[in-house]
C-alpha positions as protocol buffer text, in pm:
chain_id: "A"
residue {
  index: 1
  type: UNK
  ca { x: -1963 y: 31644 z: -10331 }
}
residue {
  index: 2
  type: UNK
  ca { x: -1722 y: 31461 z: -10523 }
}
residue {
  index: 3
  type: UNK
  ca { x: -1677 y: 31518 z: -10806 }
}
residue {
  index: 4
  type: UNK
  ca { x: -1667 y: 31396 z: -11168 }
}
residue {
  index: 5
  type: UNK
  ca { x: -1432 y: 31452 z: -11419 }
}
residue {
  index: 6
  type: UNK
  ca { x: -1606 y: 31629 z: -11648 }
}
residue {
  index: 7
  type: UNK
  ca { x: -1827 y: 31838 z: -11414 }
}
residue {
  index: 8
  type: UNK
  ca { x: -1416 y: 31947 z: -11269 }
}
residue {
  index: 9
  type: UNK
  ca { x: -1366 y: 32049 z: -11627 }
}
residue {
  index: 10
  type: UNK
  ca { x: -1665 y: 32206 z: -11727 }
}
residue {
  index: 11
  type: UNK
  ca { x: -1561 y: 32403 z: -11290 }
}
residue {
  index: 12
  type: UNK
  ca { x: -1310 y: 32528 z: -11467 }
}
residue {
  index: 13
  type: UNK
  ca { x: -1436 y: 32697 z: -11817 }
}
residue {
  index: 14
  type: UNK
  ca { x: -1395 y: 33020 z: -11825 }
}
residue {
  index: 15
  type: UNK
  ca { x: -1621 y: 33222 z: -12023 }
}
residue {
  index: 16
  type: UNK
  ca { x: -1491 y: 33502 z: -12226 }
}
residue {
  index: 17
  type: UNK
  ca { x: -1542 y: 33883 z: -12183 }
}
residue {
  index: 18
  type: UNK
  ca { x: -1514 y: 34169 z: -12308 }
}
residue {
  index: 19
  type: UNK
  ca { x: -1243 y: 34423 z: -12241 }
}
residue {
  index: 20
  type: UNK
  ca { x: -1399 y: 34652 z: -12031 }
}
residue {
  index: 21
  type: UNK
  ca { x: -1542 y: 34351 z: -11848 }
}
residue {
  index: 22
  type: UNK
  ca { x: -1210 y: 34203 z: -11702 }
}
residue {
  index: 23
  type: UNK
  ca { x: -1127 y: 34431 z: -11450 }
}
residue {
  index: 24
  type: UNK
  ca { x: -1311 y: 34839 z: -11297 }
}
residue {
  index: 25
  type: UNK
  ca { x: -1556 y: 34943 z: -11546 }
}
residue {
  index: 26
  type: UNK
  ca { x: -1699 y: 35329 z: -11529 }
}
residue {
  index: 27
  type: UNK
  ca { x: -2003 y: 35372 z: -11673 }
}
residue {
  index: 28
  type: UNK
  ca { x: -2091 y: 35672 z: -11877 }
}
residue {
  index: 29
  type: UNK
  ca { x: -2456 y: 35788 z: -12018 }
}
residue {
  index: 30
  type: UNK
  ca { x: -2487 y: 35842 z: -12351 }
}
residue {
  index: 31
  type: UNK
  ca { x: -2827 y: 35949 z: -12507 }
}
residue {
  index: 32
  type: UNK
  ca { x: -3194 y: 35976 z: -12326 }
}
residue {
  index: 33
  type: UNK
  ca { x: -3371 y: 35639 z: -12472 }
}
residue {
  index: 34
  type: UNK
  ca { x: -3712 y: 35564 z: -12560 }
}
residue {
  index: 35
  type: UNK
  ca { x: -3914 y: 35214 z: -12664 }
}
residue {
  index: 36
  type: UNK
  ca { x: -3913 y: 35123 z: -12948 }
}
residue {
  index: 37
  type: UNK
  ca { x: -4308 y: 35154 z: -12992 }
}
residue {
  index: 38
  type: UNK
  ca { x: -4595 y: 35364 z: -12844 }
}
residue {
  index: 39
  type: UNK
  ca { x: -4340 y: 35622 z: -12710 }
}
residue {
  index: 40
  type: UNK
  ca { x: -4606 y: 35799 z: -12581 }
}
residue {
  index: 41
  type: UNK
  ca { x: -4783 y: 35564 z: -12402 }
}
residue {
  index: 42
  type: UNK
  ca { x: -4502 y: 35395 z: -12216 }
}
residue {
  index: 43
  type: UNK
  ca { x: -4399 y: 35735 z: -12085 }
}
residue {
  index: 44
  type: UNK
  ca { x: -4753 y: 35802 z: -11926 }
}
residue {
  index: 45
  type: UNK
  ca { x: -4711 y: 35450 z: -11732 }
}
residue {
  index: 46
  type: UNK
  ca { x: -4378 y: 35516 z: -11632 }
}
residue {
  index: 47
  type: UNK
  ca { x: -4306 y: 35905 z: -11614 }
}
residue {
  index: 48
  type: UNK
  ca { x: -3991 y: 35845 z: -11288 }
}
residue {
  index: 49
  type: UNK
  ca { x: -3784 y: 35559 z: -11570 }
}
residue {
  index: 50
  type: UNK
  ca { x: -3921 y: 35647 z: -11897 }
}
residue {
  index: 51
  type: UNK
  ca { x: -3614 y: 35775 z: -12164 }
}
residue {
  index: 52
  type: UNK
  ca { x: -3321 y: 35727 z: -11897 }
}
residue {
  index: 53
  type: UNK
  ca { x: -2986 y: 35795 z: -12070 }
}
residue {
  index: 54
  type: UNK
  ca { x: -2821 y: 35444 z: -12280 }
}
residue {
  index: 55
  type: UNK
  ca { x: -2507 y: 35341 z: -12053 }
}
residue {
  index: 56
  type: UNK
  ca { x: -2201 y: 35183 z: -12166 }
}
residue {
  index: 57
  type: UNK
  ca { x: -1940 y: 35034 z: -12052 }
}
residue {
  index: 58
  type: UNK
  ca { x: -1524 y: 35125 z: -11958 }
}
residue {
  index: 59
  type: UNK
  ca { x: -1298 y: 34970 z: -11785 }
}
residue {
  index: 60
  type: UNK
  ca { x: -1170 y: 35190 z: -11505 }
}
residue {
  index: 61
  type: UNK
  ca { x: -789 y: 35335 z: -11518 }
}
residue {
  index: 62
  type: UNK
  ca { x: -570 y: 35067 z: -11326 }
}
residue {
  index: 63
  type: UNK
  ca { x: -548 y: 35091 z: -10918 }
}
residue {
  index: 64
  type: UNK
  ca { x: -853 y: 35278 z: -10944 }
}
residue {
  index: 65
  type: UNK
  ca { x: -1122 y: 35191 z: -10631 }
}
residue {
  index: 66
  type: UNK
  ca { x: -1446 y: 35231 z: -10578 }
}
residue {
  index: 67
  type: UNK
  ca { x: -1672 y: 35204 z: -10224 }
}
residue {
  index: 68
  type: UNK
  ca { x: -1827 y: 34816 z: -10169 }
}
residue {
  index: 69
  type: UNK
  ca { x: -2144 y: 34761 z: -10320 }
}
residue {
  index: 70
  type: UNK
  ca { x: -2472 y: 34536 z: -10185 }
}
residue {
  index: 71
  type: UNK
  ca { x: -2684 y: 34416 z: -10439 }
}
residue {
  index: 72
  type: UNK
  ca { x: -2885 y: 34193 z: -10483 }
}
residue {
  index: 73
  type: UNK
  ca { x: -2992 y: 33892 z: -10697 }
}
residue {
  index: 74
  type: UNK
  ca { x: -3368 y: 33684 z: -10839 }
}
residue {
  index: 75
  type: UNK
  ca { x: -3413 y: 33469 z: -11026 }
}
residue {
  index: 76
  type: UNK
  ca { x: -3799 y: 33475 z: -11188 }
}
residue {
  index: 77
  type: UNK
  ca { x: -3999 y: 33247 z: -11405 }
}
residue {
  index: 78
  type: UNK
  ca { x: -3920 y: 32911 z: -11543 }
}
residue {
  index: 79
  type: UNK
  ca { x: -3510 y: 32806 z: -11573 }
}
residue {
  index: 80
  type: UNK
  ca { x: -3275 y: 32843 z: -11854 }
}
residue {
  index: 81
  type: UNK
  ca { x: -2948 y: 32707 z: -11950 }
}
residue {
  index: 82
  type: UNK
  ca { x: -2692 y: 33014 z: -11886 }
}
residue {
  index: 83
  type: UNK
  ca { x: -2875 y: 33186 z: -11488 }
}
residue {
  index: 84
  type: UNK
  ca { x: -2612 y: 33056 z: -11268 }
}
residue {
  index: 85
  type: UNK
  ca { x: -2349 y: 33246 z: -11480 }
}
residue {
  index: 86
  type: UNK
  ca { x: -2509 y: 33538 z: -11447 }
}
residue {
  index: 87
  type: UNK
  ca { x: -2465 y: 33577 z: -11116 }
}
residue {
  index: 88
  type: UNK
  ca { x: -2148 y: 33409 z: -11073 }
}
residue {
  index: 89
  type: UNK
  ca { x: -2044 y: 33728 z: -11362 }
}
residue {
  index: 90
  type: UNK
  ca { x: -2303 y: 33937 z: -11126 }
}
residue {
  index: 91
  type: UNK
  ca { x: -2087 y: 33847 z: -10786 }
}
residue {
  index: 92
  type: UNK
  ca { x: -1632 y: 33817 z: -11031 }
}
residue {
  index: 93
  type: UNK
  ca { x: -1812 y: 34148 z: -11097 }
}
residue {
  index: 94
  type: UNK
  ca { x: -1858 y: 34298 z: -10798 }
}
residue {
  index: 95
  type: UNK
  ca { x: -1593 y: 34180 z: -10581 }
}
residue {
  index: 96
  type: UNK
  ca { x: -1372 y: 34302 z: -10871 }
}
residue {
  index: 97
  type: UNK
  ca { x: -1532 y: 34682 z: -10829 }
}
residue {
  index: 98
  type: UNK
  ca { x: -1397 y: 34656 z: -10406 }
}
residue {
  index: 99
  type: UNK
  ca { x: -1366 y: 34243 z: -10209 }
}
residue {
  index: 100
  type: UNK
  ca { x: -1570 y: 34430 z: -9956 }
}
residue {
  index: 101
  type: UNK
  ca { x: -1937 y: 34358 z: -10232 }
}
residue {
  index: 102
  type: UNK
  ca { x: -2142 y: 34147 z: -10055 }
}
residue {
  index: 103
  type: UNK
  ca { x: -2437 y: 33913 z: -10347 }
}
residue {
  index: 104
  type: UNK
  ca { x: -2823 y: 33860 z: -10217 }
}
residue {
  index: 105
  type: UNK
  ca { x: -3055 y: 33612 z: -10331 }
}
residue {
  index: 106
  type: UNK
  ca { x: -3407 y: 33641 z: -10253 }
}
residue {
  index: 107
  type: UNK
  ca { x: -3495 y: 33285 z: -10283 }
}
residue {
  index: 108
  type: UNK
  ca { x: -3727 y: 33084 z: -10516 }
}
residue {
  index: 109
  type: UNK
  ca { x: -3822 y: 33370 z: -10679 }
}
residue {
  index: 110
  type: UNK
  ca { x: -4005 y: 33779 z: -10601 }
}
residue {
  index: 111
  type: UNK
  ca { x: -4172 y: 33634 z: -10263 }
}
residue {
  index: 112
  type: UNK
  ca { x: -3808 y: 33564 z: -10111 }
}
residue {
  index: 113
  type: UNK
  ca { x: -3833 y: 33934 z: -10181 }
}
residue {
  index: 114
  type: UNK
  ca { x: -4177 y: 33962 z: -10053 }
}
residue {
  index: 115
  type: UNK
  ca { x: -4106 y: 33723 z: -9786 }
}
residue {
  index: 116
  type: UNK
  ca { x: -3772 y: 33867 z: -9652 }
}
residue {
  index: 117
  type: UNK
  ca { x: -3632 y: 33439 z: -9735 }
}
residue {
  index: 118
  type: UNK
  ca { x: -3282 y: 33487 z: -9799 }
}
residue {
  index: 119
  type: UNK
  ca { x: -2885 y: 33391 z: -9850 }
}
residue {
  index: 120
  type: UNK
  ca { x: -2576 y: 33542 z: -9904 }
}
residue {
  index: 121
  type: UNK
  ca { x: -2397 y: 33419 z: -10209 }
}
residue {
  index: 122
  type: UNK
  ca { x: -2026 y: 33341 z: -10122 }
}
residue {
  index: 123
  type: UNK
  ca { x: -1824 y: 33218 z: -10306 }
}
residue {
  index: 124
  type: UNK
  ca { x: -1833 y: 32842 z: -10239 }
}
residue {
  index: 125
  type: UNK
  ca { x: -2172 y: 32902 z: -10223 }
}
residue {
  index: 126
  type: UNK
  ca { x: -2070 y: 33061 z: -10600 }
}
residue {
  index: 127
  type: UNK
  ca { x: -1782 y: 32821 z: -10744 }
}
residue {
  index: 128
  type: UNK
  ca { x: -2049 y: 32505 z: -10693 }
}
residue {
  index: 129
  type: UNK
  ca { x: -2249 y: 32685 z: -10933 }
}
residue {
  index: 130
  type: UNK
  ca { x: -2063 y: 32779 z: -11153 }
}
residue {
  index: 131
  type: UNK
  ca { x: -2119 y: 32710 z: -11622 }
}
residue {
  index: 132
  type: UNK
  ca { x: -2434 y: 32473 z: -11473 }
}
residue {
  index: 133
  type: UNK
  ca { x: -2774 y: 32447 z: -11606 }
}
residue {
  index: 134
  type: UNK
  ca { x: -3121 y: 32480 z: -11282 }
}
residue {
  index: 135
  type: UNK
  ca { x: -3196 y: 32759 z: -11168 }
}
residue {
  index: 136
  type: UNK
  ca { x: -3174 y: 32582 z: -10848 }
}
residue {
  index: 137
  type: UNK
  ca { x: -2866 y: 32791 z: -10664 }
}
residue {
  index: 138
  type: UNK
  ca { x: -3113 y: 32995 z: -10516 }
}
residue {
  index: 139
  type: UNK
  ca { x: -3441 y: 32882 z: -10655 }
}
residue {
  index: 140
  type: UNK
  ca { x: -3715 y: 33004 z: -10919 }
}
residue {
  index: 141
  type: UNK
  ca { x: -4138 y: 33083 z: -10853 }
}
residue {
  index: 142
  type: UNK
  ca { x: -4403 y: 33354 z: -11034 }
}
residue {
  index: 143
  type: UNK
  ca { x: -4461 y: 33607 z: -10761 }
}
residue {
  index: 144
  type: UNK
  ca { x: -4664 y: 33900 z: -10920 }
}
residue {
  index: 145
  type: UNK
  ca { x: -4449 y: 34230 z: -10858 }
}
residue {
  index: 146
  type: UNK
  ca { x: -4767 y: 34431 z: -10830 }
}
residue {
  index: 147
  type: UNK
  ca { x: -4899 y: 34585 z: -10564 }
}
residue {
  index: 148
  type: UNK
  ca { x: -4736 y: 34928 z: -10257 }
}
residue {
  index: 149
  type: UNK
  ca { x: -4800 y: 34708 z: -10037 }
}
residue {
  index: 150
  type: UNK
  ca { x: -4510 y: 34400 z: -10155 }
}
residue {
  index: 151
  type: UNK
  ca { x: -4275 y: 34742 z: -10378 }
}
residue {
  index: 152
  type: UNK
  ca { x: -4211 y: 34845 z: -9961 }
}
residue {
  index: 153
  type: UNK
  ca { x: -4178 y: 34498 z: -9766 }
}
residue {
  index: 154
  type: UNK
  ca { x: -3886 y: 34444 z: -10039 }
}
residue {
  index: 155
  type: UNK
  ca { x: -3819 y: 34764 z: -9989 }
}
residue {
  index: 156
  type: UNK
  ca { x: -3784 y: 34681 z: -9612 }
}
residue {
  index: 157
  type: UNK
  ca { x: -3456 y: 34396 z: -9649 }
}
residue {
  index: 158
  type: UNK
  ca { x: -3305 y: 34591 z: -9909 }
}
residue {
  index: 159
  type: UNK
  ca { x: -3254 y: 34902 z: -9690 }
}
residue {
  index: 160
  type: UNK
  ca { x: -3197 y: 34567 z: -9412 }
}
residue {
  index: 161
  type: UNK
  ca { x: -2926 y: 34480 z: -9612 }
}
residue {
  index: 162
  type: UNK
  ca { x: -2821 y: 34786 z: -9736 }
}
residue {
  index: 163
  type: UNK
  ca { x: -2815 y: 34683 z: -10074 }
}
residue {
  index: 164
  type: UNK
  ca { x: -2832 y: 34915 z: -10376 }
}
residue {
  index: 165
  type: UNK
  ca { x: -2927 y: 34720 z: -10674 }
}
residue {
  index: 166
  type: UNK
  ca { x: -3137 y: 34427 z: -10690 }
}
residue {
  index: 167
  type: UNK
  ca { x: -3125 y: 34276 z: -11024 }
}
residue {
  index: 168
  type: UNK
  ca { x: -3395 y: 34006 z: -11122 }
}
residue {
  index: 169
  type: UNK
  ca { x: -3360 y: 33743 z: -11448 }
}
residue {
  index: 170
  type: UNK
  ca { x: -3631 y: 33668 z: -11599 }
}
residue {
  index: 171
  type: UNK
  ca { x: -3838 y: 33646 z: -11923 }
}
residue {
  index: 172
  type: UNK
  ca { x: -4109 y: 33910 z: -12035 }
}
residue {
  index: 173
  type: UNK
  ca { x: -4403 y: 33897 z: -11808 }
}
residue {
  index: 174
  type: UNK
  ca { x: -4039 y: 33905 z: -11481 }
}
residue {
  index: 175
  type: UNK
  ca { x: -3908 y: 34151 z: -11666 }
}
residue {
  index: 176
  type: UNK
  ca { x: -4155 y: 34366 z: -11658 }
}
residue {
  index: 177
  type: UNK
  ca { x: -4206 y: 34309 z: -11255 }
}
residue {
  index: 178
  type: UNK
  ca { x: -3866 y: 34475 z: -11254 }
}
residue {
  index: 179
  type: UNK
  ca { x: -3991 y: 34745 z: -11465 }
}
residue {
  index: 180
  type: UNK
  ca { x: -4240 y: 34863 z: -11225 }
}
residue {
  index: 181
  type: UNK
  ca { x: -4100 y: 34767 z: -10895 }
}
residue {
  index: 182
  type: UNK
  ca { x: -3777 y: 34958 z: -11042 }
}
residue {
  index: 183
  type: UNK
  ca { x: -4005 y: 35258 z: -11103 }
}
residue {
  index: 184
  type: UNK
  ca { x: -4232 y: 35306 z: -10773 }
}
residue {
  index: 185
  type: UNK
  ca { x: -3873 y: 35299 z: -10635 }
}
residue {
  index: 186
  type: UNK
  ca { x: -3754 y: 35558 z: -10819 }
}
residue {
  index: 187
  type: UNK
  ca { x: -4135 y: 35784 z: -10717 }
}
residue {
  index: 188
  type: UNK
  ca { x: -4023 y: 35748 z: -10394 }
}
residue {
  index: 189
  type: UNK
  ca { x: -3615 y: 35811 z: -10392 }
}
residue {
  index: 190
  type: UNK
  ca { x: -3559 y: 35466 z: -10285 }
}
residue {
  index: 191
  type: UNK
  ca { x: -3224 y: 35486 z: -10380 }
}
residue {
  index: 192
  type: UNK
  ca { x: -3212 y: 35174 z: -10526 }
}
residue {
  index: 193
  type: UNK
  ca { x: -3146 y: 35061 z: -10913 }
}
residue {
  index: 194
  type: UNK
  ca { x: -3377 y: 34777 z: -11038 }
}
residue {
  index: 195
  type: UNK
  ca { x: -3185 y: 34569 z: -11319 }
}
residue {
  index: 196
  type: UNK
  ca { x: -3428 y: 34344 z: -11574 }
}
residue {
  index: 197
  type: UNK
  ca { x: -3162 y: 34088 z: -11696 }
}
residue {
  index: 198
  type: UNK
  ca { x: -3370 y: 33888 z: -12066 }
}
residue {
  index: 199
  type: UNK
  ca { x: -3436 y: 33506 z: -12024 }
}
residue {
  index: 200
  type: UNK
  ca { x: -3606 y: 33279 z: -12222 }
}
residue {
  index: 201
  type: UNK
  ca { x: -3633 y: 32963 z: -12457 }
}
residue {
  index: 202
  type: UNK
  ca { x: -3917 y: 33096 z: -12647 }
}
residue {
  index: 203
  type: UNK
  ca { x: -3735 y: 33384 z: -12802 }
}
residue {
  index: 204
  type: UNK
  ca { x: -3947 y: 33609 z: -12716 }
}
residue {
  index: 205
  type: UNK
  ca { x: -3802 y: 33926 z: -12573 }
}
residue {
  index: 206
  type: UNK
  ca { x: -3514 y: 34101 z: -12840 }
}
residue {
  index: 207
  type: UNK
  ca { x: -3593 y: 34405 z: -13031 }
}
residue {
  index: 208
  type: UNK
  ca { x: -3259 y: 34708 z: -13155 }
}
residue {
  index: 209
  type: UNK
  ca { x: -3040 y: 34581 z: -12865 }
}
residue {
  index: 210
  type: UNK
  ca { x: -3111 y: 34230 z: -12795 }
}
residue {
  index: 211
  type: UNK
  ca { x: -2989 y: 34059 z: -13046 }
}
residue {
  index: 212
  type: UNK
  ca { x: -3060 y: 33662 z: -12828 }
}
residue {
  index: 213
  type: UNK
  ca { x: -3164 y: 33646 z: -12511 }
}
residue {
  index: 214
  type: UNK
  ca { x: -2980 y: 33411 z: -12331 }
}
residue {
  index: 215
  type: UNK
  ca { x: -3199 y: 33026 z: -12257 }
}
residue {
  index: 216
  type: UNK
  ca { x: -3327 y: 33123 z: -12599 }
}
residue {
  index: 217
  type: UNK
  ca { x: -3019 y: 33099 z: -12756 }
}
residue {
  index: 218
  type: UNK
  ca { x: -2867 y: 32774 z: -12557 }
}
residue {
  index: 219
  type: UNK
  ca { x: -3273 y: 32611 z: -12669 }
}
residue {
  index: 220
  type: UNK
  ca { x: -3208 y: 32693 z: -13062 }
}
residue {
  index: 221
  type: UNK
  ca { x: -2917 y: 32531 z: -13048 }
}
residue {
  index: 222
  type: UNK
  ca { x: -2976 y: 32233 z: -12874 }
}
residue {
  index: 223
  type: UNK
  ca { x: -3224 y: 32201 z: -13105 }
}
residue {
  index: 224
  type: UNK
  ca { x: -2988 y: 32242 z: -13425 }
}
residue {
  index: 225
  type: UNK
  ca { x: -2827 y: 31937 z: -13299 }
}
residue {
  index: 226
  type: UNK
  ca { x: -3040 y: 31695 z: -13239 }
}
residue {
  index: 227
  type: UNK
  ca { x: -3229 y: 31742 z: -13570 }
}
residue {
  index: 228
  type: UNK
  ca { x: -2857 y: 31711 z: -13756 }
}
residue {
  index: 229
  type: UNK
  ca { x: -2778 y: 31412 z: -13603 }
}
residue {
  index: 230
  type: UNK
  ca { x: -3142 y: 31282 z: -13659 }
}
residue {
  index: 231
  type: UNK
  ca { x: -3092 y: 31403 z: -14024 }
}
residue {
  index: 232
  type: UNK
  ca { x: -2688 y: 31185 z: -14102 }
}
residue {
  index: 233
  type: UNK
  ca { x: -2929 y: 30911 z: -13895 }
}
residue {
  index: 234
  type: UNK
  ca { x: -3147 y: 30873 z: -14196 }
}
residue {
  index: 235
  type: UNK
  ca { x: -2849 y: 30939 z: -14468 }
}
residue {
  index: 236
  type: UNK
  ca { x: -2670 y: 30608 z: -14255 }
}
residue {
  index: 237
  type: UNK
  ca { x: -2905 y: 30344 z: -14150 }
}
residue {
  index: 238
  type: UNK
  ca { x: -3105 y: 30358 z: -14460 }
}
residue {
  index: 239
  type: UNK
  ca { x: -3312 y: 30043 z: -14443 }
}
residue {
  index: 240
  type: UNK
  ca { x: -3501 y: 30236 z: -14143 }
}
residue {
  index: 241
  type: UNK
  ca { x: -3744 y: 30434 z: -14150 }
}
residue {
  index: 242
  type: UNK
  ca { x: -3733 y: 30761 z: -13937 }
}
residue {
  index: 243
  type: UNK
  ca { x: -4024 y: 30947 z: -13779 }
}
């Protein structure tokens, strides 16, 4: 595909990263966590994963090597600007850990995990989607992960691909999927970490550690710009009515 000058400039943009994420990363465990409310009820629902420690990231010493890691990623629910860059960041991060690390994308949402439909995301693929909107790099879906059969089918392909971490990018339903899946895999000691990434344009994923989600951040800025443009137009073109 031939890219326009604008597309080339967009692809060349490098989002600013915290210093600790620009090279090797060391994870430091902090204090146990708890839910903002209904602690006892939630602990009963998630006895194996409730209260896990807060994780803090620190820059690893130069020259410190790490074992390669295979990671799976799922886009779930409605599309939101920023999803492609979460995947690009995942790719860059695991390659910084070890160049032999591999990233697999499950196709068309959580259903791709259950049905074993996936593709390896290579540098050529990732570079086509950097800084672009949409969820089309691997597609999205709304399959609910709620049965033991689904969990076990997903675990089959995770073990076949030697995937040690599964990242689910989605909204409130999708992160509920992630929480339930993490609880089951922890209960059976599957050896797979499940990470939920908050994505929504609705602004309904927010707590004391999530100031705002991607998607909602873009939506509010776009709407604010449109409203500001209309306001300026009203001031400028006084002979027209605006509805």
